[in-house]
Short mmCIF file of C-alpha atoms in Angstrom, two decimals:
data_model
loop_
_atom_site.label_atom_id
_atom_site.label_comp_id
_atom_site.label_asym_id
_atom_site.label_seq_id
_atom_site.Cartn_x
_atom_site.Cartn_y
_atom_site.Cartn_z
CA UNK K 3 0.00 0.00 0.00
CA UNK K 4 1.17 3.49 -0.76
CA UNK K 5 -0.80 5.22 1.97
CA UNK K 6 -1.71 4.42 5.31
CA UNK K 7 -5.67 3.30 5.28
CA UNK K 8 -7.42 5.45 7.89
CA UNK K 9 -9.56 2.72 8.43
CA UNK K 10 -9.91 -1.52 8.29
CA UNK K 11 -12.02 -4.56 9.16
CA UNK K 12 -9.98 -6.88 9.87
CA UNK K 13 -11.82 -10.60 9.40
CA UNK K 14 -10.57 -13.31 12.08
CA UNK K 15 -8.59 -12.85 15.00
CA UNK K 16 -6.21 -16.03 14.81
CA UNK K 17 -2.15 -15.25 15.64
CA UNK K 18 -2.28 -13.28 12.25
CA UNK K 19 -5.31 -11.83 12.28
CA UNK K 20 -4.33 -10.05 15.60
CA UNK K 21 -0.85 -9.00 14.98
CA UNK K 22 -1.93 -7.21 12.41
CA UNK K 23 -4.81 -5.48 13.77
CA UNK K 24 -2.61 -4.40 16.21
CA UNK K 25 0.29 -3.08 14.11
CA UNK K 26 -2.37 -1.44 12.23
CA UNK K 27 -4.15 0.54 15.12
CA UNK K 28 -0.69 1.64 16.67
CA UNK K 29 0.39 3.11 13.13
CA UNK K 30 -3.18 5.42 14.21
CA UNK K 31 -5.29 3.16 11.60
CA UNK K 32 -9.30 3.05 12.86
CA UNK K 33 -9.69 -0.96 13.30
CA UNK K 34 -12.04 -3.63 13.89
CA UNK K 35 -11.54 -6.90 14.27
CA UNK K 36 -14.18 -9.43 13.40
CA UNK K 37 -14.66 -13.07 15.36
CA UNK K 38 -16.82 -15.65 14.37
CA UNK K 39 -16.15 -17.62 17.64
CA UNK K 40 -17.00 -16.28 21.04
CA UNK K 41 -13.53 -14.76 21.23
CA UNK K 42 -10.53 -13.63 19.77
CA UNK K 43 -7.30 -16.01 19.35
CA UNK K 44 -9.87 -18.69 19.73
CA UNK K 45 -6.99 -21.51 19.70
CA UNK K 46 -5.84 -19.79 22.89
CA UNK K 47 -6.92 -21.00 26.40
CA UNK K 48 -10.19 -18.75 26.96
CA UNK K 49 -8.79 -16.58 30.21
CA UNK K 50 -5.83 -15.84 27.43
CA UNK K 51 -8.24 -15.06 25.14
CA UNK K 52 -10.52 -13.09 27.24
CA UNK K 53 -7.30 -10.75 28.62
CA UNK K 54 -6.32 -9.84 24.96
CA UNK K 55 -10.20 -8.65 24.31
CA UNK K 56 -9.99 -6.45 26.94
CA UNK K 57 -6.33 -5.23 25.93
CA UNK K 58 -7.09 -4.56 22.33
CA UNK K 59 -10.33 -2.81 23.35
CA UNK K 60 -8.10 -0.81 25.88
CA UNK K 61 -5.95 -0.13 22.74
CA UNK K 62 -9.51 1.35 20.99
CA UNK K 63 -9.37 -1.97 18.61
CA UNK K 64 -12.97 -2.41 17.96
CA UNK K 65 -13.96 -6.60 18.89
CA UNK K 66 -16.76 -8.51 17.12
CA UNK K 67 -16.81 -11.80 18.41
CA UNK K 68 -19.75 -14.08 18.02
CA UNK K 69 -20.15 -12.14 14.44
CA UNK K 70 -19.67 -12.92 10.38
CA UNK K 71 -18.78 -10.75 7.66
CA UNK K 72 -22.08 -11.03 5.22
CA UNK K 73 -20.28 -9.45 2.48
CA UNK K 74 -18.39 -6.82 1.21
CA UNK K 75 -19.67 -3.72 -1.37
CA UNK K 76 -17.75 -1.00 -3.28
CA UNK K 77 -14.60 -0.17 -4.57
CA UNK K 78 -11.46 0.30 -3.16
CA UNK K 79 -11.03 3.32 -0.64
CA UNK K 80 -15.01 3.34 -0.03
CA UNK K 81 -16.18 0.00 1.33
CA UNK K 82 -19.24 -0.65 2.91
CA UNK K 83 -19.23 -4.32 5.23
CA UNK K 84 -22.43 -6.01 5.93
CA UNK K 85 -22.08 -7.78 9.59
CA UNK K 86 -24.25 -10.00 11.19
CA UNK K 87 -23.33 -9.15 15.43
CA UNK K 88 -23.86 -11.42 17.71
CA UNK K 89 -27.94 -10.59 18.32
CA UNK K 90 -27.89 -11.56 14.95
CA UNK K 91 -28.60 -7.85 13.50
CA UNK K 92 -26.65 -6.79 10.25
CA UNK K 93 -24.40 -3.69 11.15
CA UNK K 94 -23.15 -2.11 8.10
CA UNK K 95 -19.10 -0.83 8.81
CA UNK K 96 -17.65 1.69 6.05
CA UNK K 97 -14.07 0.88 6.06
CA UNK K 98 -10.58 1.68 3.10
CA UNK K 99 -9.33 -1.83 3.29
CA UNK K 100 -10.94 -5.43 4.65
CA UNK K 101 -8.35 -7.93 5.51
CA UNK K 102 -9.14 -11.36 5.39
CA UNK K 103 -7.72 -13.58 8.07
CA UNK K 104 -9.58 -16.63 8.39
CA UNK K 105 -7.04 -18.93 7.94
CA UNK K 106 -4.63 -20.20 5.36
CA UNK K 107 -4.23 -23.03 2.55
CA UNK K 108 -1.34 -24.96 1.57
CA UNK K 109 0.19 -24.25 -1.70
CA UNK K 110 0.44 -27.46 -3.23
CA UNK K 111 -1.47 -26.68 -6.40
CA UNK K 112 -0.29 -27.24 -9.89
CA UNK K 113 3.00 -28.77 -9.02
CA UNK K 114 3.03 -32.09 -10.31
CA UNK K 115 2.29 -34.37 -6.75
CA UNK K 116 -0.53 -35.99 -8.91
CA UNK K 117 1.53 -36.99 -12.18
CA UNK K 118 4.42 -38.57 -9.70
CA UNK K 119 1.44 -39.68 -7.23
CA UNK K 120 2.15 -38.07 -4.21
CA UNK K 121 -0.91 -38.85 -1.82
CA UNK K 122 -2.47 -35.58 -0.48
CA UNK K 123 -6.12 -34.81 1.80
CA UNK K 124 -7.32 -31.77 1.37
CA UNK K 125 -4.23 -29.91 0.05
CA UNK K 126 -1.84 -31.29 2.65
CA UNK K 127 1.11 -33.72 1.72
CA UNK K 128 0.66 -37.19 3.60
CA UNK K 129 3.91 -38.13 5.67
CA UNK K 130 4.81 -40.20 8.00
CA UNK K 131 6.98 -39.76 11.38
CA UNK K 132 10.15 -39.06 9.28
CA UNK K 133 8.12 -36.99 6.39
CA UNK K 134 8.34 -39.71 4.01
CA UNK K 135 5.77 -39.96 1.28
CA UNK K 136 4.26 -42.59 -0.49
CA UNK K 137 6.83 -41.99 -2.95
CA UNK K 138 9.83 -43.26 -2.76
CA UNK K 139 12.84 -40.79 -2.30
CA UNK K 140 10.02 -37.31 -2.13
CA UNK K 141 9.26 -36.18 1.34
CA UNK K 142 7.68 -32.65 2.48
CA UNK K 143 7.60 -30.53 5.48
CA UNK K 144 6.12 -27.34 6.96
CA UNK K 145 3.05 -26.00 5.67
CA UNK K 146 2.39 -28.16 3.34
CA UNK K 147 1.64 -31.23 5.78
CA UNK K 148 -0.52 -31.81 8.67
CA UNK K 149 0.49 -29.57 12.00
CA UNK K 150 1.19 -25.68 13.02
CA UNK K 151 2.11 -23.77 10.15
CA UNK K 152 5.17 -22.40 12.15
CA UNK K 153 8.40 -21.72 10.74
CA UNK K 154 10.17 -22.88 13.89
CA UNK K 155 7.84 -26.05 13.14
CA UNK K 156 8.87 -26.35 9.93
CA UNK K 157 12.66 -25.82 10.72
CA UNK K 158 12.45 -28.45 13.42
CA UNK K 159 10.96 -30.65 10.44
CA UNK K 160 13.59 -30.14 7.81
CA UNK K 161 16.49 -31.28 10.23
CA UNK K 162 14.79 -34.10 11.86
CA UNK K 163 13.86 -35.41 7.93
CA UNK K 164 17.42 -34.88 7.00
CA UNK K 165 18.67 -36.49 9.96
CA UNK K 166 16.52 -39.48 9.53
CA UNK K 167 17.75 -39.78 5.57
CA UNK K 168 21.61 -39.54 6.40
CA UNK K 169 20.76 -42.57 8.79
CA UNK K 170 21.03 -41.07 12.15
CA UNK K 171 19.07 -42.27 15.47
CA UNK K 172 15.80 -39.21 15.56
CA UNK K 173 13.06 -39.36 17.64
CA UNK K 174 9.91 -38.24 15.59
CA UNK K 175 8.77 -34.54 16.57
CA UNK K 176 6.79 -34.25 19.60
CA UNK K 177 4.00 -31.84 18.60
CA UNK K 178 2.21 -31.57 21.94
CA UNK K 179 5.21 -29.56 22.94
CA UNK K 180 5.22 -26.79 20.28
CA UNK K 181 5.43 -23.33 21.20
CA UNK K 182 2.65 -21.11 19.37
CA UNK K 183 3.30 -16.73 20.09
CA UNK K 184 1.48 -13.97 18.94
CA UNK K 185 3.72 -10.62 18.77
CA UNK K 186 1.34 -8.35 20.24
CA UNK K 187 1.48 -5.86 22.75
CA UNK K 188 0.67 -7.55 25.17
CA UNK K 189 2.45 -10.70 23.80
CA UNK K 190 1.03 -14.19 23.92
CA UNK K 191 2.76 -17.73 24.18
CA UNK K 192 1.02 -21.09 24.67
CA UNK K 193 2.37 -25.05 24.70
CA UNK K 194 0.44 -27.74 25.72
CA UNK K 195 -3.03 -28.58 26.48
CA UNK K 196 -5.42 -25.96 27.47
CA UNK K 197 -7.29 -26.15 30.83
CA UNK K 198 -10.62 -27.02 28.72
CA UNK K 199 -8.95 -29.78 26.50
CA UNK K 200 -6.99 -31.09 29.79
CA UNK K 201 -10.62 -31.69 31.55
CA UNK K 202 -12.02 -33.46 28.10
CA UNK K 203 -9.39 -35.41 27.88
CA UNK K 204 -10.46 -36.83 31.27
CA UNK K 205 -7.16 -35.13 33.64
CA UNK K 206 -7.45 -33.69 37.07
CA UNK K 207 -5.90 -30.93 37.00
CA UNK K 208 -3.74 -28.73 39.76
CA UNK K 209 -3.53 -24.78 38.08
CA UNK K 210 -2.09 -22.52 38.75
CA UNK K 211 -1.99 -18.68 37.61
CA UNK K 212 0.23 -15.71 38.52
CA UNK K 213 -0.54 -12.14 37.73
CA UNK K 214 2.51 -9.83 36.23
CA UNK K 215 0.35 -6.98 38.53
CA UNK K 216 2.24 -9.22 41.48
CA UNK K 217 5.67 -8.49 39.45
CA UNK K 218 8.19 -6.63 40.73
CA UNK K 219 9.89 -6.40 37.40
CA UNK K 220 6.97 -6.52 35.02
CA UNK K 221 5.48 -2.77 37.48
CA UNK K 222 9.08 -1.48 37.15
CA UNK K 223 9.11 -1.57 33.57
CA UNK K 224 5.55 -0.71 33.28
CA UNK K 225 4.36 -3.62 32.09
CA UNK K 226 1.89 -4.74 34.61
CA UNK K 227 -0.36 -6.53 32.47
CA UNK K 228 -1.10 -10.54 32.18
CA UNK K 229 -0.23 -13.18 33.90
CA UNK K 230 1.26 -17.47 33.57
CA UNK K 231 -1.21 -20.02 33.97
CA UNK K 232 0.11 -23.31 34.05
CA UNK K 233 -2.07 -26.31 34.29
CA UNK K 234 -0.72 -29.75 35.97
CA UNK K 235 -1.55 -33.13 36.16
CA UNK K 236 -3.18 -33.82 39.48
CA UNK K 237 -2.30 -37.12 39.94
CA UNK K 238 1.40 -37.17 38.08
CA UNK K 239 2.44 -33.48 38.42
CA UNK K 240 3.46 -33.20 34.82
CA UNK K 241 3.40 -30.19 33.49
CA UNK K 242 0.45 -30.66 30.52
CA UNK K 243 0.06 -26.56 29.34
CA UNK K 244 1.16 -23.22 29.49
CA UNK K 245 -0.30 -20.27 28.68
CA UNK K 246 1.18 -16.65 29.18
CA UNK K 247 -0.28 -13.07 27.96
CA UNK K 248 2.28 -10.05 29.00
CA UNK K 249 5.57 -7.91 28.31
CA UNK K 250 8.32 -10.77 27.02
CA UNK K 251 6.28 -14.15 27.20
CA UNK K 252 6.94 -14.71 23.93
CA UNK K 253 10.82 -14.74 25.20
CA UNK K 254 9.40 -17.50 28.48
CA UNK K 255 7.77 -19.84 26.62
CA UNK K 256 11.23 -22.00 25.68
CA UNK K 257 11.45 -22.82 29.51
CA UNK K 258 7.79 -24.49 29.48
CA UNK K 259 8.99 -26.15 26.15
CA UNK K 260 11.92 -27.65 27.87
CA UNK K 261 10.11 -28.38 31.27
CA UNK K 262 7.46 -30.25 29.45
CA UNK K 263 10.65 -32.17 27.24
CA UNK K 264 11.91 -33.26 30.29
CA UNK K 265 9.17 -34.35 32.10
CA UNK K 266 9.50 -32.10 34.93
CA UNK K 267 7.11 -31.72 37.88
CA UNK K 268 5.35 -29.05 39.12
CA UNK K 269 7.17 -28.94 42.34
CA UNK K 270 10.52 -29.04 40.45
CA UNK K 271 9.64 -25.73 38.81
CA UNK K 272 8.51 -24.41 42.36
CA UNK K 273 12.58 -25.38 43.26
CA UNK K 274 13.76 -24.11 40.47
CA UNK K 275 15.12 -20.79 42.01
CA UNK K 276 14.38 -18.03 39.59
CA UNK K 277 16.61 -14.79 39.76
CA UNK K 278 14.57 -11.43 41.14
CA UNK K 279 13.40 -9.18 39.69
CA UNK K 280 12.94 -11.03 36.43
CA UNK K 281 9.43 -11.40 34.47
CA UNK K 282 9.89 -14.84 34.55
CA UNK K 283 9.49 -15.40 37.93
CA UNK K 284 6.34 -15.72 37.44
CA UNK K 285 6.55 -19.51 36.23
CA UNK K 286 7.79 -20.46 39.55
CA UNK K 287 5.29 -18.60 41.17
CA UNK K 288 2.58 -19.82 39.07
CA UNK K 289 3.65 -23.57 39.87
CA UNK K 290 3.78 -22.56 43.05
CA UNK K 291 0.09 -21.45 43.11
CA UNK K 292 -0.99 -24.59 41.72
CA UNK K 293 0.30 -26.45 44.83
CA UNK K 294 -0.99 -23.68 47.56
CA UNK K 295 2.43 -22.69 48.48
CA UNK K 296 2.50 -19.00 46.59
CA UNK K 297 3.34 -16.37 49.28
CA UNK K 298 3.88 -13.57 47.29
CA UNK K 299 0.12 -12.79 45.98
#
């Protein structure tokens, strides 16, 4: 774009859906951002999700959850959006630009996988642990296959294939430990299970949550905003999510990957002695609420 658009409707409010809503409304751009689900970064565990509602509409980021875009009239510069709310009313938004966010495709079109007979469902490359095809000697990563269209995903992917083809020992990817941000302000990071899928999936669960309002470091810098929730196994102690919304979580989240790698406890996090004043004390402390032995909130 050559100009800055004074205003934009922004449609779904996934990791990229959001980032760009806010990059938009802090370059002074009029936004709203639309939600078919009851709220935004709907992959998100819902407190997660409910914080960065009430951060973006702190930020003057118009929300729609619970709401569709109808359809779309005009040219561009002069748009007029037709969108059903959540009473089910049609509101009609004039907006410059509409952004669609609802989700991507994998571009696997048009490049010969059916004339050498590459199996593929619904776009995606099938592979197995190693990203083998069904053909010999062709294999595929990243986007193109089933999982998080991540580039650290996808990176992880390449070596472990390449690792596996130049005959090494590799242990196939372990995808409930993949770290998922969203580079807002505040910043998300999530791994794991969230507390709902942790109850379906039958657990009972110890969690615990820390507020960076309780943060030494996080009101020294100003950024005061968020907290860690991390949700344990009852009976084990294994660490099964985390989920983080604040100033540098984004930075955290490698810790809860590794904890989760090596199978650590909930009380080995609370021992884990964290330096002070740091933002991430807050993972100890957050452990440490899920086993009723915070003191400092």
């Amino acid at each position: 774009m050559e100009k800055l658009p004074k205003s934009m409707i922004v449609v779904g409010s996934g990791a990229i859906g959001s980032e760009f809503a806010y990059f938009y409304s802090t370059m002074g751009t009029q936004v709203t951002l639309v939600e078919f689900l009851p709220e935004i970064l709907p992959v998100e565990d819902e407190e997660v999700s409910k914080q960065m509602g009430r951060s973006f509409k702190k930020n003057k980021i118009k929300v729609m959850t619970n709401s569709t875009v109808e359809s779309v009239e005009g040219s561009d510069g002069n748009l007029k959006v037709n969108i059903k709310n959540k009473k089910g009313e049609i509101e009609v938004h004039e907006c410059e630009i509409v952004l669609s966010a609802v989700g991507i495709a994998p571009n696997t079109e048009n490049i010969g996988l059916e004339e050498v007979g590459v199996a593929a469902e619904n776009g995606r490359v099938l592979v197995d642990d190693y990203f083998r095809t069904n053909v010999e000697g062709v294999y595929a990563i990243g986007d193109i296959i089933k999982g998080p269209a991540l580039a650290h995903v996808a990176s992880a992917e390449g070596i472990c294939c390449v690792e596996k083809i130049a005959g090494m020992n590799v242990e196939p990817i372990d995808y409930t430990t993949i770290p998922g941000c969203t580079y807002t302000v505040p910043e998300v990071a999530s791994m794991g299970l969230t507390e709902k899928a942790a109850k379906e999936a039958g657990y009972e669960l110890k969690i615990g949550k820390f507020p960076f309002s309780a943060s030494g470091k996080a009101s020294a810098a100003g950024a005061n905003e968020g907290f860690v929730k991390l949700v344990f196994d009852a009976k084990y102690g294994e660490l099964l999510g985390a989920h983080m919304v604040g100033a540098n979580v984004t930075e955290m989240i490698a810790e809860l990957v590794t904890a989760r790698k090596l199978e650590t406890t909930g009380h080995e996090l609370i021992k884990a002695i964290h330096p002070h004043p740091t933002m991430s004390e807050a993972i100890m402390e957050a452990a440490a609420a899920a086993y009723d032995e915070v003191i400092h909130i």
